[in-house]
Amino acid sequence: MLSRFYLVFLVLVSFILYFSTFSWAENKRIVLVHSYDCDDACGGPQREGVLEAFNSSPLAGKVEFFDFYMDTKNKNVEHKSIIKVAKEAIEFIKKINPEIIICFDDNSFLYVGMNFLKDKNKSIVFTGLNGLPEDYNKIFNFMISREKPGYNVTGVYEKLYVQKSINVFKHILPNLKTVLVITDNTTTGKALSKQIFLETKDLTDIEIKNIVVENFEEYKKIILEINKKKQVDAIYPLALSLRQGKQIVGPNEILAWTIKNSRIPDIAVNYYFCQLGLLGGATVDFKEMGKQAGEKAIKILQGVAAGNIPIDDARAYALAFNIQRAKMLGLNIPKNILFAAHRIYKDIKVFEYEK
């Protein structure tokens, strides 16, 4: 009698385990909403990081991922177009009905993610957010504090390591006095300008200037002018989406033109831009940032409420340098700096993107 009881018990447990596993495979879904297009230099590594986090976790193979690319950097740049594609993304999410929405960059978070704020059936994880969470919170009230957001939102703030880059550049350029930051007028561009101001406002020995450009022609004019007049010692090119006539020029073409026409040392915001050909610095590790966001999503699927998971700064940066760019600029990067680098690139790969 007792053995029969155990047999029935084991059968029941087996059924429960089978159906719970089946339910997991069927029901756990994540929608990745990208502000970018599918080939973007900023979004691609973050996506890789998210997937890497899951593939190295107990949830490997148990979660379905669905991508939606808003392409707000090259195609859907105007506000009207962003609103339209955001509505499409929202409908896509409703159709998939995921447990988690991961938003890449500011536009996907603001125009899509916030439509699901306080939805009891969905959690929102952001990565690559440039605007201060506190600033966006004044509009949407999505967090009580970074340490304990409290609602259904958590994520990773894209902290730029500007001061670290400047400190590194001081070793390469002993006479460094002036850095020009060039941003565009997009949501991300405005957020970058503010973040750089906040991070460098206490610098006393370096002057940080910021110019916001409206189009590619204005950008070119500024680059040529500062090269001719030798007005600055280094540039931080962050204008990554610029209008040229009726077309939108993206980062690959902008950086290709910059590297070809400028002989001013350039700070790279991320290691991919260094690989393309910018000189380098303390760069954002986009893949690691995506992995950090993926780890938060894993915790949510394991039962931790998003509101109990802190909103963190991007935890990792990579010292990266492009040796070929240094040669173009006539610079010798000290050996101790190169030895400390996480990534060293020997070729400039961006010229293929120049039109």
Coordinates of C-alpha atoms in Angstrom, one line a residue:
M1 CA 0.0 0.0 0.0
L2 CA 2.8 2.3 1.0
S3 CA 4.8 1.6 -2.2
R4 CA 1.7 2.3 -4.3
F5 CA 1.4 5.6 -2.5
Y6 CA 5.0 6.5 -3.4
L7 CA 4.4 5.4 -7.0
V8 CA 1.4 7.7 -7.3
F9 CA 3.3 10.5 -5.6
L10 CA 6.2 10.2 -8.1
V11 CA 3.9 10.1 -11.1
L12 CA 2.2 13.3 -9.9
V13 CA 5.6 15.0 -9.3
S14 CA 6.7 14.0 -12.8
F15 CA 3.5 15.5 -14.3
I16 CA 4.0 18.7 -12.3
L17 CA 7.6 19.1 -13.4
Y18 CA 6.7 18.3 -17.0
F19 CA 3.9 20.8 -17.3
S20 CA 5.8 23.5 -15.4
T21 CA 8.7 23.1 -17.8
F22 CA 6.3 23.2 -20.7
S23 CA 4.6 26.2 -19.3
W24 CA 7.9 28.0 -18.9
A25 CA 8.9 27.3 -22.5
E26 CA 5.6 28.5 -23.8
N27 CA 5.0 31.5 -21.6
K28 CA 8.3 33.3 -20.8
R29 CA 8.8 35.9 -23.5
I30 CA 10.9 39.0 -23.7
V31 CA 10.5 41.8 -26.3
L32 CA 13.6 43.8 -27.1
V33 CA 12.7 47.3 -28.2
H34 CA 15.5 49.0 -29.9
S35 CA 15.7 52.8 -30.6
Y36 CA 18.2 51.9 -33.3
D37 CA 18.2 49.8 -36.5
C38 CA 19.4 46.2 -36.6
D39 CA 22.9 47.1 -37.6
D40 CA 23.5 49.9 -35.1
A41 CA 27.0 50.1 -33.4
C42 CA 25.5 50.9 -30.0
G43 CA 22.5 48.6 -30.0
G44 CA 24.1 45.4 -31.4
P45 CA 26.6 44.9 -28.6
Q46 CA 24.0 45.5 -25.9
R47 CA 21.7 42.9 -27.5
E48 CA 24.7 40.5 -27.5
G49 CA 25.2 41.2 -23.8
V50 CA 21.6 40.5 -22.9
L51 CA 21.6 37.2 -24.8
E52 CA 25.0 36.2 -23.3
A53 CA 23.6 36.8 -19.8
F54 CA 20.7 34.4 -20.5
N55 CA 22.8 31.8 -22.3
S56 CA 25.1 31.5 -19.3
S57 CA 22.2 31.3 -16.8
P58 CA 19.9 28.5 -15.6
L59 CA 17.3 30.0 -18.0
A60 CA 19.3 29.2 -21.2
G61 CA 17.0 27.9 -23.9
K62 CA 13.9 28.6 -21.8
V63 CA 13.1 32.1 -22.9
E64 CA 11.9 33.4 -26.3
F65 CA 13.2 36.8 -27.6
F66 CA 11.4 39.1 -30.0
D67 CA 13.0 42.2 -31.5
F68 CA 11.4 45.4 -32.6
Y69 CA 13.7 48.0 -34.3
M70 CA 12.3 51.6 -34.1
D71 CA 15.2 53.0 -36.2
T72 CA 14.9 56.5 -34.7
K73 CA 18.5 57.3 -35.5
N74 CA 18.4 57.0 -39.3
K75 CA 14.9 56.7 -40.6
N76 CA 12.2 57.7 -38.0
V77 CA 13.9 60.8 -36.7
E78 CA 11.1 63.4 -36.8
H79 CA 8.8 63.4 -33.8
K80 CA 5.8 62.5 -35.9
S81 CA 7.7 59.4 -37.2
I82 CA 8.8 58.4 -33.7
I83 CA 5.3 58.5 -32.4
K84 CA 4.1 56.4 -35.4
V85 CA 6.7 53.7 -35.0
A86 CA 6.2 53.7 -31.2
K87 CA 2.6 52.9 -31.7
E88 CA 3.6 50.0 -33.9
A89 CA 6.0 48.8 -31.2
I90 CA 3.3 49.0 -28.6
E91 CA 0.9 46.9 -30.8
F92 CA 3.8 44.4 -31.4
I93 CA 4.3 44.1 -27.6
K94 CA 0.5 43.6 -27.0
K95 CA 0.5 40.8 -29.6
I96 CA 3.5 39.0 -28.1
N97 CA 2.3 39.7 -24.5
P98 CA 5.8 39.3 -22.9
E99 CA 6.7 39.2 -19.2
I100 CA 9.5 41.6 -19.8
I101 CA 10.2 44.5 -22.1
I102 CA 13.8 45.5 -22.5
C103 CA 14.3 49.0 -23.9
F104 CA 17.5 50.0 -25.6
D105 CA 18.3 53.8 -25.4
D106 CA 16.1 56.7 -24.5
N107 CA 13.5 56.8 -27.3
S108 CA 12.4 53.2 -26.8
F109 CA 12.1 53.8 -23.1
L110 CA 10.2 57.1 -23.3
Y111 CA 7.9 56.4 -26.2
V112 CA 7.3 52.6 -25.8
G113 CA 8.3 51.3 -22.4
M114 CA 6.5 54.0 -20.4
N115 CA 3.2 53.0 -21.9
F116 CA 3.4 49.8 -19.8
L117 CA 4.4 51.6 -16.6
K118 CA 2.7 49.9 -13.5
D119 CA 1.3 47.1 -15.7
K120 CA 1.1 44.3 -13.2
N121 CA 1.8 41.7 -15.9
K122 CA 4.9 43.2 -17.4
S123 CA 8.3 44.5 -16.2
I124 CA 10.4 47.0 -18.0
V125 CA 14.2 46.9 -18.0
F126 CA 16.1 49.7 -19.7
T127 CA 19.7 49.7 -20.9
G128 CA 21.8 52.5 -22.5
L129 CA 19.6 55.3 -21.0
N130 CA 21.4 58.6 -21.4
G131 CA 19.0 60.9 -19.7
L132 CA 19.1 61.0 -16.0
P133 CA 16.5 58.7 -14.5
E134 CA 15.6 61.5 -12.0
D135 CA 14.8 63.8 -14.9
Y136 CA 12.6 61.3 -16.6
N137 CA 11.0 60.4 -13.3
K138 CA 9.7 64.0 -13.1
I139 CA 7.6 63.2 -16.2
F140 CA 6.6 59.6 -15.6
N141 CA 7.0 58.9 -11.9
F142 CA 8.4 55.4 -12.5
M143 CA 10.6 55.1 -9.5
I144 CA 10.7 55.9 -5.8
S145 CA 14.5 55.8 -5.7
R146 CA 17.3 54.3 -7.7
E147 CA 18.1 51.9 -4.9
K148 CA 14.5 50.6 -4.7
P149 CA 12.5 51.8 -7.7
G150 CA 9.3 50.4 -6.3
Y151 CA 7.2 49.9 -9.4
N152 CA 7.7 47.7 -12.5
V153 CA 10.8 49.4 -13.9
T154 CA 14.6 48.9 -13.4
G155 CA 17.6 49.2 -15.6
V156 CA 21.1 50.5 -16.4
Y157 CA 22.0 54.1 -16.8
E158 CA 24.7 54.7 -19.5
K159 CA 27.3 56.4 -17.4
L160 CA 30.0 58.1 -19.6
Y161 CA 33.5 58.0 -18.2
V162 CA 34.4 61.4 -19.4
Q163 CA 36.7 62.4 -16.6
K164 CA 38.6 59.1 -16.9
S165 CA 39.0 59.7 -20.6
I166 CA 40.3 63.2 -20.0
N167 CA 42.7 61.9 -17.4
V168 CA 44.0 59.3 -19.9
F169 CA 44.3 61.9 -22.6
K170 CA 46.5 64.1 -20.3
H171 CA 49.1 61.4 -20.5
I172 CA 48.9 61.4 -24.3
L173 CA 48.5 65.2 -24.6
P174 CA 50.5 66.8 -21.8
N175 CA 49.3 70.3 -22.9
L176 CA 45.6 69.4 -23.0
K177 CA 43.6 72.4 -22.0
T178 CA 40.4 72.5 -24.1
V179 CA 38.0 69.7 -25.1
L180 CA 35.2 70.4 -27.5
V181 CA 32.1 68.2 -27.2
I182 CA 29.9 68.1 -30.3
T183 CA 26.4 66.8 -29.9
D184 CA 23.2 66.7 -32.0
N185 CA 19.7 68.0 -31.1
T186 CA 18.1 64.6 -30.6
T187 CA 16.8 63.3 -27.3
T188 CA 20.0 61.3 -26.8
G189 CA 22.2 64.3 -27.8
K190 CA 20.5 66.6 -25.3
A191 CA 20.9 63.9 -22.6
L192 CA 24.6 63.5 -23.4
S193 CA 25.2 67.2 -23.2
K194 CA 23.7 67.4 -19.7
Q195 CA 25.6 64.3 -18.5
I196 CA 28.9 65.6 -19.7
F197 CA 28.2 69.0 -18.1
L198 CA 27.4 67.3 -14.7
E199 CA 30.5 65.0 -14.9
T200 CA 32.9 67.8 -15.8
K201 CA 31.6 70.9 -14.0
D202 CA 34.2 70.6 -11.2
L203 CA 37.1 70.3 -13.5
T204 CA 39.4 73.3 -13.0
D205 CA 42.3 72.6 -15.3
I206 CA 40.4 71.6 -18.5
E207 CA 37.9 73.8 -20.3
I208 CA 35.0 71.8 -21.7
K209 CA 33.0 73.4 -24.5
N210 CA 29.8 72.0 -26.0
I211 CA 28.4 72.8 -29.4
V212 CA 25.0 71.4 -30.6
V213 CA 24.8 71.0 -34.4
E214 CA 21.6 70.8 -36.4
N215 CA 22.9 69.1 -39.6
F216 CA 25.9 67.5 -41.2
E217 CA 27.0 70.6 -43.1
E218 CA 27.2 72.6 -39.8
Y219 CA 29.2 69.7 -38.3
K220 CA 31.6 69.7 -41.2
K221 CA 32.1 73.4 -41.0
I222 CA 32.9 73.3 -37.3
I223 CA 35.4 70.5 -37.7
L224 CA 37.2 72.2 -40.5
E225 CA 37.2 75.5 -38.7
I226 CA 38.7 74.2 -35.4
N227 CA 41.3 72.3 -37.4
K228 CA 42.3 75.4 -39.3
K229 CA 42.4 77.7 -36.2
K230 CA 43.8 75.1 -33.8
Q231 CA 41.1 76.2 -31.3
V232 CA 40.9 73.0 -29.2
D233 CA 43.2 70.2 -28.1
A234 CA 40.7 67.3 -28.4
I235 CA 37.2 66.6 -29.6
Y236 CA 34.5 64.4 -28.2
P237 CA 32.3 63.7 -31.3
L238 CA 28.8 62.7 -30.1
A239 CA 26.7 64.0 -33.0
L240 CA 25.5 60.7 -34.3
S241 CA 22.4 61.4 -36.2
L242 CA 22.5 64.5 -38.5
R243 CA 20.3 65.7 -41.4
Q244 CA 21.9 66.2 -44.8
G245 CA 19.2 67.5 -47.1
K246 CA 16.4 65.1 -46.9
Q247 CA 18.6 62.3 -45.7
I248 CA 19.8 61.3 -42.2
V249 CA 23.4 60.6 -41.8
G250 CA 24.4 58.1 -39.1
P251 CA 27.5 57.6 -36.9
N252 CA 29.4 55.4 -39.4
E253 CA 29.4 58.1 -42.1
I254 CA 29.9 60.9 -39.7
L255 CA 32.9 59.3 -38.1
A256 CA 34.4 58.3 -41.4
W257 CA 34.3 61.9 -42.6
T258 CA 35.7 63.1 -39.2
I259 CA 38.6 60.7 -39.2
K260 CA 39.5 61.6 -42.8
N261 CA 39.2 65.4 -42.4
S262 CA 40.3 66.1 -38.8
R263 CA 43.7 66.0 -37.2
I264 CA 42.5 66.8 -33.7
P265 CA 42.7 63.8 -31.2
D266 CA 39.2 62.4 -30.8
I267 CA 37.7 60.7 -27.7
A268 CA 35.6 57.6 -28.4
V269 CA 32.4 57.2 -26.4
N270 CA 32.5 53.4 -26.9
Y271 CA 35.1 50.9 -27.9
Y272 CA 33.3 50.1 -31.2
F273 CA 33.9 53.7 -32.3
C274 CA 37.5 53.3 -31.4
Q275 CA 37.6 50.1 -33.6
L276 CA 36.1 52.2 -36.4
G277 CA 38.9 54.7 -36.1
L278 CA 38.6 57.2 -33.2
L279 CA 41.7 57.5 -31.0
G280 CA 40.1 56.1 -27.9
G281 CA 39.9 56.7 -24.2
A282 CA 37.8 55.3 -21.3
T283 CA 35.0 53.9 -23.4
V284 CA 31.5 52.5 -22.5
D285 CA 31.5 48.7 -22.8
F286 CA 28.1 48.3 -24.5
K287 CA 28.2 44.5 -24.4
E288 CA 28.8 44.5 -20.7
M289 CA 26.0 47.0 -20.1
G290 CA 23.6 44.8 -22.0
K291 CA 24.7 41.9 -19.9
Q292 CA 24.0 43.9 -16.8
A293 CA 20.5 44.6 -18.0
G294 CA 20.1 40.9 -18.9
E295 CA 21.0 39.9 -15.4
K296 CA 18.2 42.1 -14.1
A297 CA 15.7 40.5 -16.4
I298 CA 16.9 37.1 -15.2
K299 CA 16.2 38.1 -11.6
I300 CA 12.7 39.1 -12.6
L301 CA 11.9 35.8 -14.2
Q302 CA 13.3 34.1 -11.1
G303 CA 10.7 35.8 -9.0
V304 CA 12.3 39.1 -7.9
A305 CA 10.0 42.2 -8.5
A306 CA 11.5 44.8 -10.8
G307 CA 10.8 47.4 -8.2
N308 CA 13.1 45.6 -5.8
I309 CA 16.1 45.6 -8.2
P310 CA 18.2 48.7 -8.1
I311 CA 18.7 51.0 -11.1
D312 CA 22.5 51.0 -11.6
D313 CA 25.1 52.9 -13.5
A314 CA 26.9 51.0 -16.2
R315 CA 29.5 49.1 -14.2
A316 CA 32.2 48.6 -16.8
Y317 CA 34.4 50.7 -19.0
A318 CA 37.1 49.6 -21.4
L319 CA 40.4 51.5 -22.1
A320 CA 40.6 51.3 -25.8
F321 CA 43.0 52.8 -28.4
N322 CA 43.4 52.8 -32.1
I323 CA 47.1 52.7 -33.0
Q324 CA 46.5 53.6 -36.7
R325 CA 44.6 56.7 -35.7
A326 CA 47.5 57.7 -33.3
K327 CA 49.9 57.4 -36.3
M328 CA 47.6 59.6 -38.4
L329 CA 47.7 62.2 -35.6
G330 CA 51.4 61.9 -35.1
L331 CA 50.9 60.8 -31.5
N332 CA 52.8 58.3 -29.4
I333 CA 50.7 56.6 -26.8
P334 CA 52.9 55.9 -23.7
K335 CA 53.6 52.2 -23.2
N336 CA 52.2 52.2 -19.7
I337 CA 48.9 53.4 -21.1
L338 CA 48.9 50.8 -23.8
F339 CA 49.7 48.0 -21.3
A340 CA 46.7 49.1 -19.3
A341 CA 44.3 49.0 -22.3
H342 CA 41.6 46.4 -22.6
R343 CA 41.4 46.8 -26.3
I344 CA 43.9 47.9 -28.9
Y345 CA 43.0 48.3 -32.6
K346 CA 45.5 48.5 -35.4
D347 CA 43.3 49.3 -38.3
I348 CA 40.7 52.0 -39.2
K349 CA 37.6 50.2 -40.4
V350 CA 35.2 53.2 -40.9
F351 CA 36.2 54.5 -44.3
E352 CA 34.0 51.9 -46.1
Y353 CA 31.0 53.8 -44.7
E354 CA 31.8 57.2 -46.2
K355 CA 29.7 58.2 -49.1

